[in-house]
Tab-separated table of C-alpha atoms and ligand atoms in Angstrom:
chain	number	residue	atom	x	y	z
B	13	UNK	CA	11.154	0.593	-37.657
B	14	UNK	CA	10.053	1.942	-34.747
B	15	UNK	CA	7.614	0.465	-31.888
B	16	UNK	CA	5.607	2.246	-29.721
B	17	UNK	CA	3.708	0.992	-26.285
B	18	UNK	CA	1.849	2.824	-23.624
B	19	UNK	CA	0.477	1.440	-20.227
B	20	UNK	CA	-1.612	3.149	-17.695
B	21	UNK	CA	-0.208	4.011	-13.951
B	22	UNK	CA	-2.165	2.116	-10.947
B	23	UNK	CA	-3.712	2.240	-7.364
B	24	UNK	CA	-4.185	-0.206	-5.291
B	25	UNK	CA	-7.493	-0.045	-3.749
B	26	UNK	CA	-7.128	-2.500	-1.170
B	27	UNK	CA	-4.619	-4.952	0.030
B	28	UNK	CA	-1.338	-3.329	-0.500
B	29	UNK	CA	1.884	-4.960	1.538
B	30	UNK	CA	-0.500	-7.960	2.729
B	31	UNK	CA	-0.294	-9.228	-0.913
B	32	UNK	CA	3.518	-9.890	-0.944
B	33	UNK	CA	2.653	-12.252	1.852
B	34	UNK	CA	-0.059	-13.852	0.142
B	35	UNK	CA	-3.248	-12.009	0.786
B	36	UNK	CA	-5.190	-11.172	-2.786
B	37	UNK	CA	-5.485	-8.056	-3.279
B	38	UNK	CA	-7.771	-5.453	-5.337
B	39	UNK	CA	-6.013	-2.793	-7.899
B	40	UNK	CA	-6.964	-0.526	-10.257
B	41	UNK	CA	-5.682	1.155	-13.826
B	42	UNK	CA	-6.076	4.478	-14.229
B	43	UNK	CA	-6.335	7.261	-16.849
B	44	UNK	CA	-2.537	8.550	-16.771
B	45	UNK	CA	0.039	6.867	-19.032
B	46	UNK	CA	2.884	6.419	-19.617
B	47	UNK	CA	4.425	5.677	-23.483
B	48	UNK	CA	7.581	4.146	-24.580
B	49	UNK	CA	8.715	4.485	-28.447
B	50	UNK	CA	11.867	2.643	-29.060
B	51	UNK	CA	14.242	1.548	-32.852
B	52	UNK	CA	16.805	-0.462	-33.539
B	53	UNK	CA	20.012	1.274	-34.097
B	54	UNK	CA	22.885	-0.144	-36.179
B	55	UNK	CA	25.245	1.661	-33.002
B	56	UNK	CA	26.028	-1.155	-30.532
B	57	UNK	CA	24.554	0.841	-27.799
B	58	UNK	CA	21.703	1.637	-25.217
B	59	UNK	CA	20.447	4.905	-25.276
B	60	UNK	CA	17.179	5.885	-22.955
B	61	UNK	CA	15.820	9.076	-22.729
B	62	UNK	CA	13.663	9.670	-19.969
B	63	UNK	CA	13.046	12.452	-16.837
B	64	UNK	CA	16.163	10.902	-15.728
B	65	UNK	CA	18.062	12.871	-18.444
B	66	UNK	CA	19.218	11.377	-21.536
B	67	UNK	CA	21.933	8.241	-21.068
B	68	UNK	CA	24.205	5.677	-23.034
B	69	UNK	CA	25.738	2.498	-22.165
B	70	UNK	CA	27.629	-0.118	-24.442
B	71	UNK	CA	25.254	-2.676	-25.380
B	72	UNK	CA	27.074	-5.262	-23.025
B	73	UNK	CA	26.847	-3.113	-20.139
B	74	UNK	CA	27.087	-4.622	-16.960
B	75	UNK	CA	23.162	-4.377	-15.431
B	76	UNK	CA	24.333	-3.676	-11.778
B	77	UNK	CA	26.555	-0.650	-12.521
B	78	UNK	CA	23.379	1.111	-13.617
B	79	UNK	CA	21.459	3.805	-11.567
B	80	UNK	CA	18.056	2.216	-10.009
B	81	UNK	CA	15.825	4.573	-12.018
B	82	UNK	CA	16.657	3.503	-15.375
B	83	UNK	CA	18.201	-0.078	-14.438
B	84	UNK	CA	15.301	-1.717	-15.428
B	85	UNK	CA	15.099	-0.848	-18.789
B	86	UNK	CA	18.733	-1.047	-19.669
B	87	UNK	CA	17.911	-5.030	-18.302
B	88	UNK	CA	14.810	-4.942	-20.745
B	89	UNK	CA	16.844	-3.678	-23.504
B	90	UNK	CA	19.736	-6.056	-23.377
B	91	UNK	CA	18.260	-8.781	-22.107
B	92	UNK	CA	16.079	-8.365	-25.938
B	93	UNK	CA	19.479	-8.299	-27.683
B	94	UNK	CA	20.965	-11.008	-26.289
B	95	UNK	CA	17.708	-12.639	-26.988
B	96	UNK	CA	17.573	-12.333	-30.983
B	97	UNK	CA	21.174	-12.013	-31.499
B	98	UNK	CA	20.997	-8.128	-32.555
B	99	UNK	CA	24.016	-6.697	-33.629
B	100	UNK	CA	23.337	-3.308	-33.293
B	101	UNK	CA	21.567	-1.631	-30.350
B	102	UNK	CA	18.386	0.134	-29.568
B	103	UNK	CA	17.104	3.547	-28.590
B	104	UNK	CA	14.198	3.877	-26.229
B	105	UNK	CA	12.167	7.260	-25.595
B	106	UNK	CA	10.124	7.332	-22.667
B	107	UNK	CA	7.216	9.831	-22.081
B	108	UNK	CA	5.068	9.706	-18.578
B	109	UNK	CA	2.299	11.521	-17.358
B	110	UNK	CA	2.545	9.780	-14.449
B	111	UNK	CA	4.856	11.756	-10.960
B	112	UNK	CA	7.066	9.042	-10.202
B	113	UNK	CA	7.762	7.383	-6.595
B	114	UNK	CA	4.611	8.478	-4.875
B	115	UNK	CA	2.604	4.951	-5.333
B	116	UNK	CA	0.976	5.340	-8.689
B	117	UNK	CA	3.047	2.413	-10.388
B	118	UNK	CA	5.118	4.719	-12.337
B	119	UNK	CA	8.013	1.538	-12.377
B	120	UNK	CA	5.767	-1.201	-13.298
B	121	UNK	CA	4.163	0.552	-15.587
B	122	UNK	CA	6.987	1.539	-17.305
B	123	UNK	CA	8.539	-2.383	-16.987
B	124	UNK	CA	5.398	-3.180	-18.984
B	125	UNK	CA	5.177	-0.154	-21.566
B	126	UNK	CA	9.188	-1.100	-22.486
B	127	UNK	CA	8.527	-4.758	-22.565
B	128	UNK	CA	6.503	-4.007	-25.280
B	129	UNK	CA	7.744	-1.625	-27.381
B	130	UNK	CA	11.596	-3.161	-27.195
B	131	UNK	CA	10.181	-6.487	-27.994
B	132	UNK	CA	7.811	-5.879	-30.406
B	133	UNK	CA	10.902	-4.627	-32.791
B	134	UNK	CA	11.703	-8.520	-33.045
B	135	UNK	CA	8.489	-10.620	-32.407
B	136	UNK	CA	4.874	-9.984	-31.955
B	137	UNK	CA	4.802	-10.987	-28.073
B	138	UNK	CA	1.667	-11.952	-26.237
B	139	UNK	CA	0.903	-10.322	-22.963
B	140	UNK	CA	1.544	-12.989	-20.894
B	141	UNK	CA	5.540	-12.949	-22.342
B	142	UNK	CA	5.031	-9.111	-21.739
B	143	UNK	CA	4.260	-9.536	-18.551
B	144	UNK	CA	7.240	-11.875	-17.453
B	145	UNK	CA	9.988	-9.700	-19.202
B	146	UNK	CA	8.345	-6.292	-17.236
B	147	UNK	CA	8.262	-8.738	-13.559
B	148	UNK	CA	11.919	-9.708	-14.394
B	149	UNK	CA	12.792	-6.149	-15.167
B	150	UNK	CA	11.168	-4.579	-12.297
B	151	UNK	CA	12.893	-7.322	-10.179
B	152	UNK	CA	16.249	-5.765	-11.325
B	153	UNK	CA	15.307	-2.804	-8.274
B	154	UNK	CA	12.704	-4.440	-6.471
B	155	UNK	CA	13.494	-8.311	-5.462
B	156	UNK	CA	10.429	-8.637	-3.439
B	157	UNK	CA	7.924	-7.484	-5.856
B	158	UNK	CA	4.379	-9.424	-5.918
B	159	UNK	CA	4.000	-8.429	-9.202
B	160	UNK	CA	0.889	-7.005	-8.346
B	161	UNK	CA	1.458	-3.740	-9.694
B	162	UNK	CA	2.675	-4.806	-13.356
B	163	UNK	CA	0.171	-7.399	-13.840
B	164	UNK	CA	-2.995	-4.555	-13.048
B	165	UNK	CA	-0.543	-2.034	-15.952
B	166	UNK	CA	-0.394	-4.647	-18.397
B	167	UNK	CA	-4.099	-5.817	-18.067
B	168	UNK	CA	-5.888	-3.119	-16.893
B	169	UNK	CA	-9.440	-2.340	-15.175
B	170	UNK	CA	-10.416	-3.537	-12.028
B	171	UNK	CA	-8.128	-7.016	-10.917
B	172	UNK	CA	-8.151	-9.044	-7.629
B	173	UNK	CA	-4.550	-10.022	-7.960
B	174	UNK	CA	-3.091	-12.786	-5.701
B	175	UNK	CA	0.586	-13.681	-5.913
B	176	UNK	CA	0.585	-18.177	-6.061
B	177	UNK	CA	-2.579	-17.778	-8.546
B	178	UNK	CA	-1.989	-14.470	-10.676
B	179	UNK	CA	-5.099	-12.261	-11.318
B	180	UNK	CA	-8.631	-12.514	-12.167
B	181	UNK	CA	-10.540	-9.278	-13.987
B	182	UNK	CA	-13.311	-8.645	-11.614
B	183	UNK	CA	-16.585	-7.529	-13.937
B	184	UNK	CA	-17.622	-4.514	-11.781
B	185	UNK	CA	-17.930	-0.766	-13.294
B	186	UNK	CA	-18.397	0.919	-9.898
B	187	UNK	CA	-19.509	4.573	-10.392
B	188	UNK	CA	-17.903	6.092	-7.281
B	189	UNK	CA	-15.581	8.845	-7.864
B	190	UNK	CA	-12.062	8.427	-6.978
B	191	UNK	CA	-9.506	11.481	-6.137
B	192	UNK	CA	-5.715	11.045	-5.775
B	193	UNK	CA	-4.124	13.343	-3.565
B	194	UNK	CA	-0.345	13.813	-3.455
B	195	UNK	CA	1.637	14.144	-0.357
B	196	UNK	CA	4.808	15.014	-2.633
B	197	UNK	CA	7.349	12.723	-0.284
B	198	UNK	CA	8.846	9.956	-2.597
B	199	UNK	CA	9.582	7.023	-1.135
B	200	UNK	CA	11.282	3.590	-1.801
B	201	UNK	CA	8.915	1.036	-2.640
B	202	UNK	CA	11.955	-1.682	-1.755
B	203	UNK	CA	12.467	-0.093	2.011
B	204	UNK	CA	8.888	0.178	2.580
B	205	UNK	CA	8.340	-3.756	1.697
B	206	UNK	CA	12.122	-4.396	3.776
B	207	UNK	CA	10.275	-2.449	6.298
B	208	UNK	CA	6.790	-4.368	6.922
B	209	UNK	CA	9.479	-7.723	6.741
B	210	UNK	CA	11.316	-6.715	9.708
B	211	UNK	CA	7.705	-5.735	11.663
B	212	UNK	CA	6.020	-9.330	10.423
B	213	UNK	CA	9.423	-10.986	11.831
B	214	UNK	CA	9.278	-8.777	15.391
B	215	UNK	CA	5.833	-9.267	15.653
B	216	UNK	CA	4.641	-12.395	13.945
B	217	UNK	CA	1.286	-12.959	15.653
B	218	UNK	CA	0.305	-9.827	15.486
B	219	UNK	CA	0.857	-10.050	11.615
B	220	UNK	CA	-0.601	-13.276	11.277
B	221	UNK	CA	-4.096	-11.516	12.797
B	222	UNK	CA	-3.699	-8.947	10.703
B	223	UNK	CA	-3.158	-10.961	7.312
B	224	UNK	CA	-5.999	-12.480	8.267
B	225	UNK	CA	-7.684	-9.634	9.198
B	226	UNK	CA	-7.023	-8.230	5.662
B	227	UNK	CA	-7.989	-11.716	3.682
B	228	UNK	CA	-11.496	-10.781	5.288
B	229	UNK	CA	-11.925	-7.133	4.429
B	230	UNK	CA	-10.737	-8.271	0.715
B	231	UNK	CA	-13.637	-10.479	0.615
B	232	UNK	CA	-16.110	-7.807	1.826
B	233	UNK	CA	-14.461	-5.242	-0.878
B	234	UNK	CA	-15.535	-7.564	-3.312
B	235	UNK	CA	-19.039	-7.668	-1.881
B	236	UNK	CA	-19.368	-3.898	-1.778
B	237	UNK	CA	-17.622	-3.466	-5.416
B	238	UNK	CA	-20.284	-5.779	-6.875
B	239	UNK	CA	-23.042	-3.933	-4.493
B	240	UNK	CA	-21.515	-0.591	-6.044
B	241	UNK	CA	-21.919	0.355	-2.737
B	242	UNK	CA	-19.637	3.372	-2.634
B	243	UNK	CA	-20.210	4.307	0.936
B	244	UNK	CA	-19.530	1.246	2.482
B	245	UNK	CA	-16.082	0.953	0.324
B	246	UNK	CA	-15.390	3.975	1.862
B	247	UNK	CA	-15.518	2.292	5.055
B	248	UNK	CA	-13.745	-0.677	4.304
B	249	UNK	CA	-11.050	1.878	2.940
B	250	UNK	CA	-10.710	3.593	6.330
B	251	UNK	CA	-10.256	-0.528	8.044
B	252	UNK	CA	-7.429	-0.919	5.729
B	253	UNK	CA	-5.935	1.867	6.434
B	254	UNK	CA	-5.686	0.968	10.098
B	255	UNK	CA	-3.987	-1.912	9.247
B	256	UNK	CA	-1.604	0.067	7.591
B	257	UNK	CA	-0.652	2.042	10.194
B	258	UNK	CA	-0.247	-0.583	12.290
B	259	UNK	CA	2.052	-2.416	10.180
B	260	UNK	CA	4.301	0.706	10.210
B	261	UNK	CA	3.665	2.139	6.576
B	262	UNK	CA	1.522	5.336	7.557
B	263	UNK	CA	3.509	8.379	9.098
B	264	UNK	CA	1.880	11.493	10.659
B	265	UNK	CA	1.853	13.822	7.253
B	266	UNK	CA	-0.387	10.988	5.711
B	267	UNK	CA	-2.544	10.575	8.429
B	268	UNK	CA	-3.439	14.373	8.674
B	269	UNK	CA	-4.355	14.032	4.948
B	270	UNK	CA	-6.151	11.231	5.305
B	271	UNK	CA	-8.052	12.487	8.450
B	272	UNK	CA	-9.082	15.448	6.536
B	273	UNK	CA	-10.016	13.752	3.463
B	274	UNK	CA	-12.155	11.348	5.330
B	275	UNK	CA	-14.165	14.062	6.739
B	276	UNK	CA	-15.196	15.184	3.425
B	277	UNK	CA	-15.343	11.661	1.846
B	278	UNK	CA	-16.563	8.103	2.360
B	279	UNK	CA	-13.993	7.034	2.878
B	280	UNK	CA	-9.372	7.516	2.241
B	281	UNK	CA	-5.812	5.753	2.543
B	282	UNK	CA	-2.505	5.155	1.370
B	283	UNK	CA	-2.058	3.487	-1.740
B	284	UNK	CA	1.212	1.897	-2.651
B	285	UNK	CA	3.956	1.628	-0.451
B	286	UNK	CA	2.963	4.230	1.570
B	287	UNK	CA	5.844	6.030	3.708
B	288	UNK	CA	4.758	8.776	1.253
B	289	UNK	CA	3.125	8.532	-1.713
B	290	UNK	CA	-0.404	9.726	-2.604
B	291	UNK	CA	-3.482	9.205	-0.399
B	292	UNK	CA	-6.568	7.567	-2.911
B	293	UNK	CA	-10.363	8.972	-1.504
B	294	UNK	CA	-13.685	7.670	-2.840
B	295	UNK	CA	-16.656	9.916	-3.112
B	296	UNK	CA	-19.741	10.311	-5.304
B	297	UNK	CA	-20.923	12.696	-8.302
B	298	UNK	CA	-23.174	14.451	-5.763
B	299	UNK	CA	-20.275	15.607	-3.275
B	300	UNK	CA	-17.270	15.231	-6.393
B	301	UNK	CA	-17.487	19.595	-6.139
B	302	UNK	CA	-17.415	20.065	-2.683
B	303	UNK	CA	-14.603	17.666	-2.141
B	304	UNK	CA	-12.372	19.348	-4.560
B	305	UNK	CA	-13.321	22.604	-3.437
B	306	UNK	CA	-11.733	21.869	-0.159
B	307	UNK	CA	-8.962	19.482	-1.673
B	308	UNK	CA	-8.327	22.830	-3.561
B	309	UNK	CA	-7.549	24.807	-0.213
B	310	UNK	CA	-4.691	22.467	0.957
B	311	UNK	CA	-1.085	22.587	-0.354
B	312	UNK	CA	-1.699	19.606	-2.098
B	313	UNK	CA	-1.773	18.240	-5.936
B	314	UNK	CA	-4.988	16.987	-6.375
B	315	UNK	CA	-6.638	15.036	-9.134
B	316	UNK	CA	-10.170	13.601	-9.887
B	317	UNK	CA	-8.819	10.090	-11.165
B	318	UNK	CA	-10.570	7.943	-13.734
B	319	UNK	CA	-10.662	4.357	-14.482
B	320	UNK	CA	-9.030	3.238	-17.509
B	321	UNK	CA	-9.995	-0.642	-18.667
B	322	UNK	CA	-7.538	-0.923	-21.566
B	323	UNK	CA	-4.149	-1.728	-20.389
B	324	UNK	CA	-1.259	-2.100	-22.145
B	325	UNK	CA	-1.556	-0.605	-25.753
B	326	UNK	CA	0.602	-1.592	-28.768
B	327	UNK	CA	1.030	0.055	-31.228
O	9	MEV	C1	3.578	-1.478	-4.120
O	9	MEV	O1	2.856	-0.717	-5.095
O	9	MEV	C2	2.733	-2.612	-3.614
O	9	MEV	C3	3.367	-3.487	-2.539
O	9	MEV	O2	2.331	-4.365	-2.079
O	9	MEV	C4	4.518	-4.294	-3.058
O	9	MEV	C5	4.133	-5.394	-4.042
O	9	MEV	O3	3.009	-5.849	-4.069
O	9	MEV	O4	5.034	-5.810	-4.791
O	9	MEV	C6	3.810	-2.650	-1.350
């Protein structure tokens, strides 16, 4: 038998970093995927095969002696076995369209894709149980996660996400155009949150304004998403990225790229992490050929993203 899943990547639109400390904030699927097909195997082993090569561990491996990139689904795998008692082991393939470590939830959405293909070769799971497994799994690297990011891959569309009460779809089909712009410098989602920790603990009042400064724009985000008032999200994009860069996420490269795409946009930031990562820019149809006309003259992968309101697949 085999079982196959696929779940989209991710941007957060607004509210990245602020959300681990409570603030809600607003993310977004989008059309690149990534697909997990995994069997049972009557070979008491693990076996993954992913862009991290092509590895095997005893089926009672020890979690912790496993390299981060794959960790998480060696914890998905045996955590399943353990689970229902399998005897054997189970194979997993995973296939991604998705560059990984540059803010596009290539992790989470991977948690969420394996979830659901190595559980569905025992039980029929519901999304919810999905959901769990993929926050446990993606804890395995990333103790800190908000679970922001494999909540938005599992459900999909357009989400106001806040960490104490979950998510919420929000029913808006905004028809600004949204480009993704890669600054090729991975980063470690884990350092990045460490990171804004130690700045919130040197400089708690100026965090606290700043959370609240955030829990503001959110609510105005909202406003202009409903509105589908493209121009002024733009706006509200450039405010949050100030806030980034004053909590210390930004770095010089991203601000150049964000400084030039907001000259030909309504508005660009980070999204993710940041420390790296890609740059999200909204625009509309009117200016979509201009922008990538001069998106096309930097050194820069480039792509014209689009929405994707599925979520997880099975099957
Ligand atoms: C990472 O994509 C988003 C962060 O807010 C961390 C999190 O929410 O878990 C930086």
């Amino acid at each position: 038998m085999i079982s196959e899943a696929s779940a989209p990547g991710k941007i957060i639109l607004f509210g990245e970093h602020f959300v681990v400390y409570g603030v809600k904030a607003i993310l977004a699927s989008v059309d690149k995927r990534i697909t997990v097909t995994s069997r049972k195997t009557n070979e008491k082993k693990i076996m993954i095969d992913s862009l991290f090569g092509n590895q095997s561990y005893s089926s009672d491996v020890d979690i912790k002696s496993i390299k981060p990139e794959i960790k998480p689904i060696a914890y998905l795998a045996k955590t399943t076995i353990n689970k229902f008692d399998w005897t054997g082991g189970i194979q997993i393939k995973i296939d991604s369209q998705l560059p990984s470590g540059v803010g596009l939830g290539s992790s989470s959405s991977s948690c969420v894709a394996s979830a659901a293909s190595v559980s569905g070769l025992f039980e029929e799971p519901s999304k919810e149980n999905i959901l769990n497994l993929a926050i446990d799994a993606e804890r395995t690297i990333f103790p800190q996660t908000s679970g922001a990011d494999c909540t938005v891959c599992t459900y999909g569309g357009i989400i106001e996400y806040q960490k104490e009460k979950g998510y919420k779809k929000l029913d808006v089909k905004p028809d600004f155009e949204l480009v993704i712009l890669n600054s090729d410098t991975i980063h470690s989602t884990d350092k990045m949150v460490n990171q804004v920790r130690e700045f919130k603990n040197t400089n708690p009042e100026m965090f606290l304004k700043l959370r609240e400064k955030e829990t503001n724009l959110i609510e105005e985000a909202k406003q202009a998403l409903r509105n589908n008032d493209s121009s002024n999200l733009g706006r509200i994009m450039r405010e949050n990225q100030s806030y980034l860069e004053e909590i210390g996420v930004s770095n010089q490269n991203l601000q150049n790229i964000i400084e030039f795409a907001n000259s030909k946009t309504f508005g660009s930031k980070l999204t993710g992490a940041g420390g790296g990562g890609c740059i999200i820019s909204i625009t509309n149809k009117n200016d979509l050929k201009t922008v990538t006309e001069s998106f096309e003259r930097t050194k820069y992968k480039y792509w014209t993203a689009k929405l994707d309101f599925d979520g997880l697949i099975v099957g």
